[in-house]
Coordinates of C-alpha atoms and ligand atoms in Angstrom, one line a residue:
M148 CA -20.7 8.3 -7.2
T149 CA -23.2 5.5 -6.4
H150 CA -22.5 2.4 -4.4
Q151 CA -22.2 0.5 -7.7
E152 CA -19.5 2.9 -9.0
L153 CA -17.5 2.6 -5.8
E154 CA -17.7 -1.2 -6.1
T155 CA -16.6 -1.0 -9.7
V156 CA -13.5 1.0 -8.9
A157 CA -12.6 -1.2 -5.9
R158 CA -12.9 -4.3 -8.1
A159 CA -10.8 -2.8 -10.9
L160 CA -8.0 -2.1 -8.4
V161 CA -7.8 -5.8 -7.6
A162 CA -8.4 -7.0 -11.2
E163 CA -6.8 -10.4 -12.1
G164 CA -3.1 -10.4 -12.3
K165 CA -2.7 -6.7 -11.2
G166 CA -1.9 -4.7 -8.1
I167 CA -1.2 -1.2 -6.9
L168 CA 2.0 0.8 -6.9
A169 CA 2.3 2.9 -3.7
A170 CA 4.3 6.0 -4.9
D171 CA 2.9 8.2 -2.2
E172 CA 6.0 8.7 0.0
S173 CA 5.9 12.0 1.8
T174 CA 8.6 14.5 1.0
R175 CA 10.4 13.4 4.2
T176 CA 10.2 9.7 3.3
I177 CA 11.3 10.1 -0.3
T178 CA 14.2 12.3 0.8
K179 CA 15.4 9.5 3.0
R180 CA 15.1 7.0 0.2
F181 CA 17.0 9.4 -2.2
E182 CA 19.8 10.0 0.4
R183 CA 20.6 6.3 0.3
V184 CA 21.4 6.5 -3.4
N185 CA 22.9 10.0 -3.2
V186 CA 20.2 11.8 -5.1
P187 CA 19.3 15.4 -3.9
S188 CA 15.6 15.7 -3.1
N189 CA 13.8 18.7 -4.6
P190 CA 10.5 19.0 -6.5
E191 CA 12.3 18.4 -9.9
T192 CA 14.2 15.2 -8.9
R193 CA 11.1 13.9 -7.2
R194 CA 9.1 14.6 -10.4
A195 CA 11.7 13.0 -12.6
Y196 CA 11.8 9.9 -10.5
R197 CA 8.0 9.5 -10.5
N198 CA 8.0 10.2 -14.3
M199 CA 10.4 7.3 -14.8
L200 CA 8.1 4.9 -12.9
F201 CA 4.8 6.1 -14.4
T202 CA 6.1 6.0 -18.0
T203 CA 7.5 2.5 -17.8
P204 CA 6.4 0.9 -21.1
G205 CA 3.8 -1.9 -20.6
V206 CA 3.7 -1.8 -16.8
E207 CA -0.1 -1.3 -17.0
A208 CA -0.4 -5.0 -17.6
Y209 CA 0.4 -5.6 -13.9
I210 CA -0.4 -2.2 -12.3
S211 CA -4.1 -1.4 -11.7
G212 CA -3.6 1.8 -9.7
V213 CA -0.9 4.2 -8.4
I214 CA -1.1 6.0 -5.0
L215 CA 0.2 9.6 -5.4
F216 CA 1.4 12.2 -2.8
D217 CA -0.1 15.7 -2.7
E218 CA 3.0 17.2 -4.5
T219 CA 3.0 14.5 -7.2
I220 CA -0.7 14.7 -8.1
R221 CA 0.0 18.3 -9.0
Q222 CA 3.0 17.5 -11.2
S223 CA 3.3 16.6 -14.9
A224 CA 5.2 14.1 -17.0
D225 CA 8.1 15.3 -19.3
D226 CA 5.6 16.0 -22.1
G227 CA 3.5 18.2 -19.9
T228 CA 0.6 15.7 -19.3
P229 CA -0.5 16.0 -15.6
F230 CA 0.4 12.7 -13.8
P231 CA -3.2 11.7 -13.0
Q232 CA -4.1 12.1 -16.7
L233 CA -1.0 10.2 -17.9
L234 CA -1.9 7.3 -15.6
A235 CA -5.6 7.3 -16.7
Q236 CA -4.5 7.3 -20.4
K237 CA -2.6 4.1 -19.7
G238 CA -5.6 2.6 -18.0
I239 CA -4.1 3.0 -14.5
I240 CA -6.4 4.4 -11.8
P241 CA -4.9 7.4 -10.0
G242 CA -5.2 7.5 -6.2
I243 CA -4.1 9.8 -3.4
K244 CA -2.7 9.5 0.1
V245 CA -4.8 11.8 2.3
D246 CA -3.5 11.3 5.9
T247 CA -1.0 13.9 7.2
G248 CA 1.2 11.4 9.0
A249 CA 1.4 9.3 12.1
K250 CA 2.2 11.5 15.2
D251 CA 3.2 10.6 18.8
M252 CA 0.0 9.8 20.7
A253 CA -0.3 12.0 23.7
G254 CA -0.1 10.0 27.0
F255 CA 1.0 6.8 25.2
P256 CA 4.8 6.6 24.9
G257 CA 6.0 4.6 21.8
E258 CA 2.6 4.7 20.1
K259 CA 1.3 6.7 17.1
I260 CA -2.0 8.2 16.0
T261 CA -2.6 9.2 12.4
E262 CA -3.8 12.8 11.7
G263 CA -5.5 14.4 8.8
L264 CA -9.3 14.5 9.4
D265 CA -9.5 18.3 9.7
G266 CA -10.5 19.7 6.3
L267 CA -10.5 16.3 4.8
R268 CA -13.9 16.7 3.0
E269 CA -12.6 19.8 1.1
R270 CA -9.3 18.1 0.2
L271 CA -11.1 15.1 -1.1
I272 CA -13.3 17.3 -3.3
E273 CA -10.1 18.9 -4.7
Y274 CA -8.4 15.6 -5.4
R275 CA -11.5 14.2 -7.1
G276 CA -11.4 17.2 -9.4
M277 CA -7.8 16.3 -10.3
G278 CA -8.8 12.8 -11.3
A279 CA -8.3 10.7 -8.1
K280 CA -10.6 7.8 -7.8
F281 CA -9.4 6.3 -4.6
A282 CA -7.5 7.3 -1.4
K283 CA -5.3 5.9 1.2
W284 CA -4.9 6.5 5.0
R285 CA -2.2 4.7 7.0
A286 CA -2.4 3.9 10.7
V287 CA 0.6 2.6 12.5
I288 CA 0.5 0.0 15.3
T289 CA 3.8 -0.7 17.1
I290 CA 4.5 -4.0 19.0
G291 CA 6.7 -3.7 22.1
P292 CA 6.7 -4.3 25.8
G293 CA 3.2 -3.4 27.0
I294 CA 2.1 -2.1 23.6
P295 CA 0.0 -1.8 21.6
T296 CA -2.7 -0.5 24.0
M297 CA -6.4 -0.9 23.2
A298 CA -6.5 3.0 23.4
C299 CA -4.1 3.3 20.5
I300 CA -5.8 0.6 18.4
T301 CA -9.3 2.1 19.0
A302 CA -8.3 5.7 18.3
N303 CA -6.6 4.6 15.0
A304 CA -9.6 2.4 14.0
H305 CA -12.0 5.3 14.7
A306 CA -9.9 7.7 12.5
L307 CA -9.7 5.1 9.7
A308 CA -13.5 4.8 9.8
R309 CA -14.2 8.5 9.7
Y310 CA -11.7 8.8 6.8
A311 CA -13.4 5.9 4.9
A312 CA -16.9 7.4 5.4
L313 CA -15.8 10.8 4.1
C314 CA -14.1 9.2 1.1
Q315 CA -17.3 7.3 0.1
E316 CA -19.4 10.4 0.6
Q317 CA -17.1 12.1 -1.9
G318 CA -17.1 9.2 -4.3
L319 CA -13.6 7.9 -3.6
V320 CA -12.8 4.3 -2.7
P321 CA -11.0 4.2 0.6
I322 CA -8.0 2.0 1.1
V323 CA -7.9 1.3 4.8
E324 CA -4.3 0.7 6.0
P325 CA -3.7 -0.4 9.6
E326 CA -0.1 -1.4 9.5
V327 CA 1.3 -3.5 12.4
L328 CA 5.0 -2.8 12.1
M329 CA 7.5 -5.6 11.7
D330 CA 10.1 -3.7 13.8
G331 CA 11.0 -5.6 17.0
D332 CA 12.0 -9.0 18.2
H333 CA 8.4 -10.4 18.7
T334 CA 7.3 -13.8 17.4
I335 CA 5.0 -14.4 14.5
E336 CA 2.4 -15.5 17.0
R337 CA 2.5 -12.1 18.7
C338 CA 2.2 -10.4 15.3
E339 CA -0.9 -12.6 14.5
E340 CA -2.5 -11.7 17.9
V341 CA -1.9 -8.0 17.4
T342 CA -3.0 -8.0 13.8
A343 CA -6.2 -9.8 14.6
A344 CA -7.0 -7.4 17.5
T345 CA -6.4 -4.4 15.2
L346 CA -8.5 -5.8 12.3
W347 CA -11.4 -6.6 14.7
A348 CA -11.3 -3.0 15.9
V349 CA -11.1 -1.6 12.4
F350 CA -14.0 -3.6 11.0
S351 CA -16.1 -2.8 14.0
A352 CA -15.5 0.9 13.5
L353 CA -16.2 0.7 9.8
H354 CA -19.5 -1.0 10.6
E355 CA -20.4 1.7 13.2
H356 CA -19.6 4.4 10.7
R357 CA -21.8 2.9 7.9
V358 CA -18.9 2.3 5.5
L359 CA -19.8 0.2 2.5
L360 CA -17.5 -2.8 2.6
E361 CA -18.0 -3.6 -1.1
G362 CA -16.5 -0.2 -1.9
T363 CA -13.5 -0.5 0.4
L364 CA -10.1 -2.2 0.1
L365 CA -8.0 -3.3 3.1
K366 CA -4.2 -2.8 3.1
P367 CA -2.8 -4.8 6.0
N368 CA 0.6 -6.1 7.0
M369 CA 1.4 -9.7 6.4
V370 CA 1.7 -11.8 9.6
L371 CA 5.5 -12.0 10.0
S372 CA 8.1 -12.7 12.7
G373 CA 9.5 -9.4 14.1
K374 CA 12.6 -8.2 12.1
D375 CA 14.9 -8.9 15.1
C376 CA 13.2 -12.2 16.2
P377 CA 15.8 -15.0 16.3
Q378 CA 13.1 -17.4 15.0
Q379 CA 12.1 -16.4 11.5
A380 CA 9.0 -18.0 10.1
G381 CA 9.3 -19.6 6.6
V382 CA 7.2 -18.6 3.6
E383 CA 4.5 -21.2 4.1
E384 CA 4.2 -20.4 7.8
V385 CA 3.7 -16.7 6.9
A386 CA 1.1 -17.6 4.3
E387 CA -0.8 -19.8 6.7
A388 CA -0.8 -17.4 9.6
T389 CA -1.7 -14.4 7.4
V390 CA -4.7 -16.1 5.7
R391 CA -5.9 -17.6 9.0
C392 CA -5.8 -14.2 10.7
L393 CA -7.6 -12.5 7.8
R394 CA -10.3 -15.2 7.6
R395 CA -11.1 -14.6 11.2
T396 CA -11.4 -10.9 10.9
V397 CA -12.2 -9.6 7.4
P398 CA -15.8 -9.9 6.1
A399 CA -16.2 -11.6 2.7
A400 CA -18.0 -8.4 1.4
V401 CA -14.6 -6.7 1.1
P402 CA -13.5 -7.2 -2.6
G403 CA -9.8 -7.2 -2.0
I404 CA -6.9 -7.2 0.3
V405 CA -3.8 -5.4 -0.9
F406 CA -0.8 -6.0 1.2
L407 CA 1.9 -3.5 2.1
S408 CA 5.5 -4.7 1.9
G409 CA 6.6 -3.1 5.2
G410 CA 10.3 -3.6 4.9
Q411 CA 10.4 -7.1 3.5
S412 CA 12.8 -7.6 0.6
P413 CA 11.2 -7.4 -2.9
E414 CA 11.7 -11.2 -3.3
Q415 CA 10.2 -12.0 0.1
A416 CA 7.1 -9.8 -0.5
T417 CA 6.5 -11.6 -3.8
Q418 CA 7.1 -15.1 -2.4
H419 CA 4.7 -14.5 0.5
L420 CA 1.9 -13.2 -1.8
N421 CA 2.5 -16.0 -4.2
A422 CA 2.3 -18.7 -1.5
M423 CA -1.0 -17.3 -0.2
N424 CA -2.5 -17.4 -3.7
A425 CA -1.1 -20.8 -4.4
M426 CA -2.2 -22.4 -1.1
F427 CA -5.6 -20.9 -0.4
D428 CA -9.0 -20.1 -1.9
T429 CA -10.2 -16.9 -0.2
P430 CA -13.4 -14.8 -0.4
W431 CA -11.4 -11.7 -1.3
E432 CA -8.7 -11.1 -4.0
L433 CA -5.2 -11.2 -2.4
S434 CA -3.1 -8.6 -4.1
F435 CA -0.3 -6.0 -3.5
S436 CA 0.0 -2.3 -2.8
Y437 CA 3.8 -2.2 -2.5
G438 CA 6.0 0.8 -2.1
R439 CA 9.6 -0.4 -1.4
A440 CA 9.1 -3.9 -2.7
L441 CA 8.3 -2.5 -6.2
Q442 CA 10.6 0.5 -6.1
D443 CA 13.9 -0.5 -4.4
P444 CA 15.5 -2.1 -7.5
P445 CA 14.5 0.7 -9.9
L446 CA 15.5 3.4 -7.4
K447 CA 19.0 1.9 -7.0
A448 CA 19.5 1.7 -10.7
W449 CA 18.1 5.2 -11.5
K450 CA 20.4 7.2 -9.1
G451 CA 19.0 10.4 -10.5
D452 CA 20.6 10.0 -13.9
A453 CA 18.4 10.2 -17.0
A454 CA 20.8 7.8 -18.8
N455 CA 19.8 5.1 -16.3
V456 CA 16.0 5.4 -17.0
P457 CA 15.8 2.4 -19.4
L458 CA 17.4 0.1 -16.9
A459 CA 15.4 1.4 -14.0
Q460 CA 12.2 0.9 -15.9
K461 CA 13.2 -2.6 -16.8
L462 CA 13.7 -3.4 -13.2
F463 CA 10.4 -1.8 -12.2
Y464 CA 8.6 -3.7 -14.9
H465 CA 10.2 -6.9 -13.8
R466 CA 9.0 -6.6 -10.2
A467 CA 5.5 -5.7 -11.4
W468 CA 5.6 -8.8 -13.6
C469 CA 6.7 -11.1 -10.8
N470 CA 4.0 -9.8 -8.5
G471 CA 1.5 -10.1 -11.3
A472 CA 2.3 -13.8 -11.4
A473 CA 2.1 -14.0 -7.6
R474 CA -1.5 -12.9 -7.9
Y475 CA -2.2 -16.3 -9.5
G476 CA 0.3 -18.3 -7.4
N477 CA 2.4 -18.8 -10.6
Y478 CA 5.6 -17.0 -9.5
T479 CA 8.8 -19.1 -9.7
P480 CA 12.3 -18.3 -8.5
E481 CA 13.5 -18.7 -12.1
M482 CA 11.5 -15.5 -12.9
E483 CA 14.2 -13.6 -10.9
M484 CA 16.7 -14.6 -13.5
A485 CA 14.8 -12.9 -16.3
V486 CA 16.5 -9.5 -15.7
A487 CA 20.0 -10.8 -15.1
Ligands
13P518 P1 5.7 -0.4 1.7 O1 5.2 -1.4 0.7 O2 7.1 0.1 1.4 O3 5.5 -0.8 3.1 O4 4.8 0.9 1.4 C1 3.4 0.7 1.3 C2 2.7 1.9 1.8 O5 2.0 2.5 1.1 C3 2.9 2.3 3.2 O6 2.0 3.2 3.5

């Protein structure tokens, strides 16, 4: 793939009015999500659940790409069409999570380093053969007393850059995801400071590793108050702090920023994205790559029962529609009533 082709895919993923569905939960994570709605987790229930999401009628109007997990990219829809082909037929770009998880960082209690570089080139070649056009790697930065350390930020930034360079070598657009967690009682100011330090390190490493920014997407956290902080920032304050932080750290050559939802409620994640697009002109597209904020309502409705598929799909479509409107700053609270 040429530079031009990488750029074309990156731009298509942040096309107007559209964003990404992150459906790349590891087996462990999806099992936890299923437990909450009393659904047993096995390859067939996981396939049936992803089938429900991916076959939602019309959702391609608001969903540009889907991130798959290794098990899912090898599975097929009810009619036997492999999932990557099914998505491609709908005009949705298939992607793949390629890190192998955030592990405890030796010598740094409370901090994580993401693994998965060994054998990555060979895995990327296989995934590309299955139809993947982009990839994702998630680094995790934790805020707490005395953390994050620069060692943790630097090690994770370095791994993200090596991953991104390998993706581009193999013709896949890398989504670079350094997630500063919202867990903790820290203030929004502390979140902004840590997010900025992380993004500086990430873009410095991407530069060192000769990564083409025009063919890369950034998937950051929004700048938020810690979940347990008594002082919770409002929607406009979050939008201002997030855009200020990104303007200071993200080069204009990056075509798009696709936020993770990170534990915000579905409505909050939509409101925050909407406010940023309504309030600011930015050099990059501001879009979404949500997991929980798109899936929580449909998962709760589905409950593992085929009879619930139409309702679950309606709820998934609804969240995609709301976030599609937030891409233009056109989302309104009344839109939440549309499914009632
Ligand atoms: P959430 O939107 O649920 O945070 O998931 C996005 C994601 O892909 C995390 O890696």
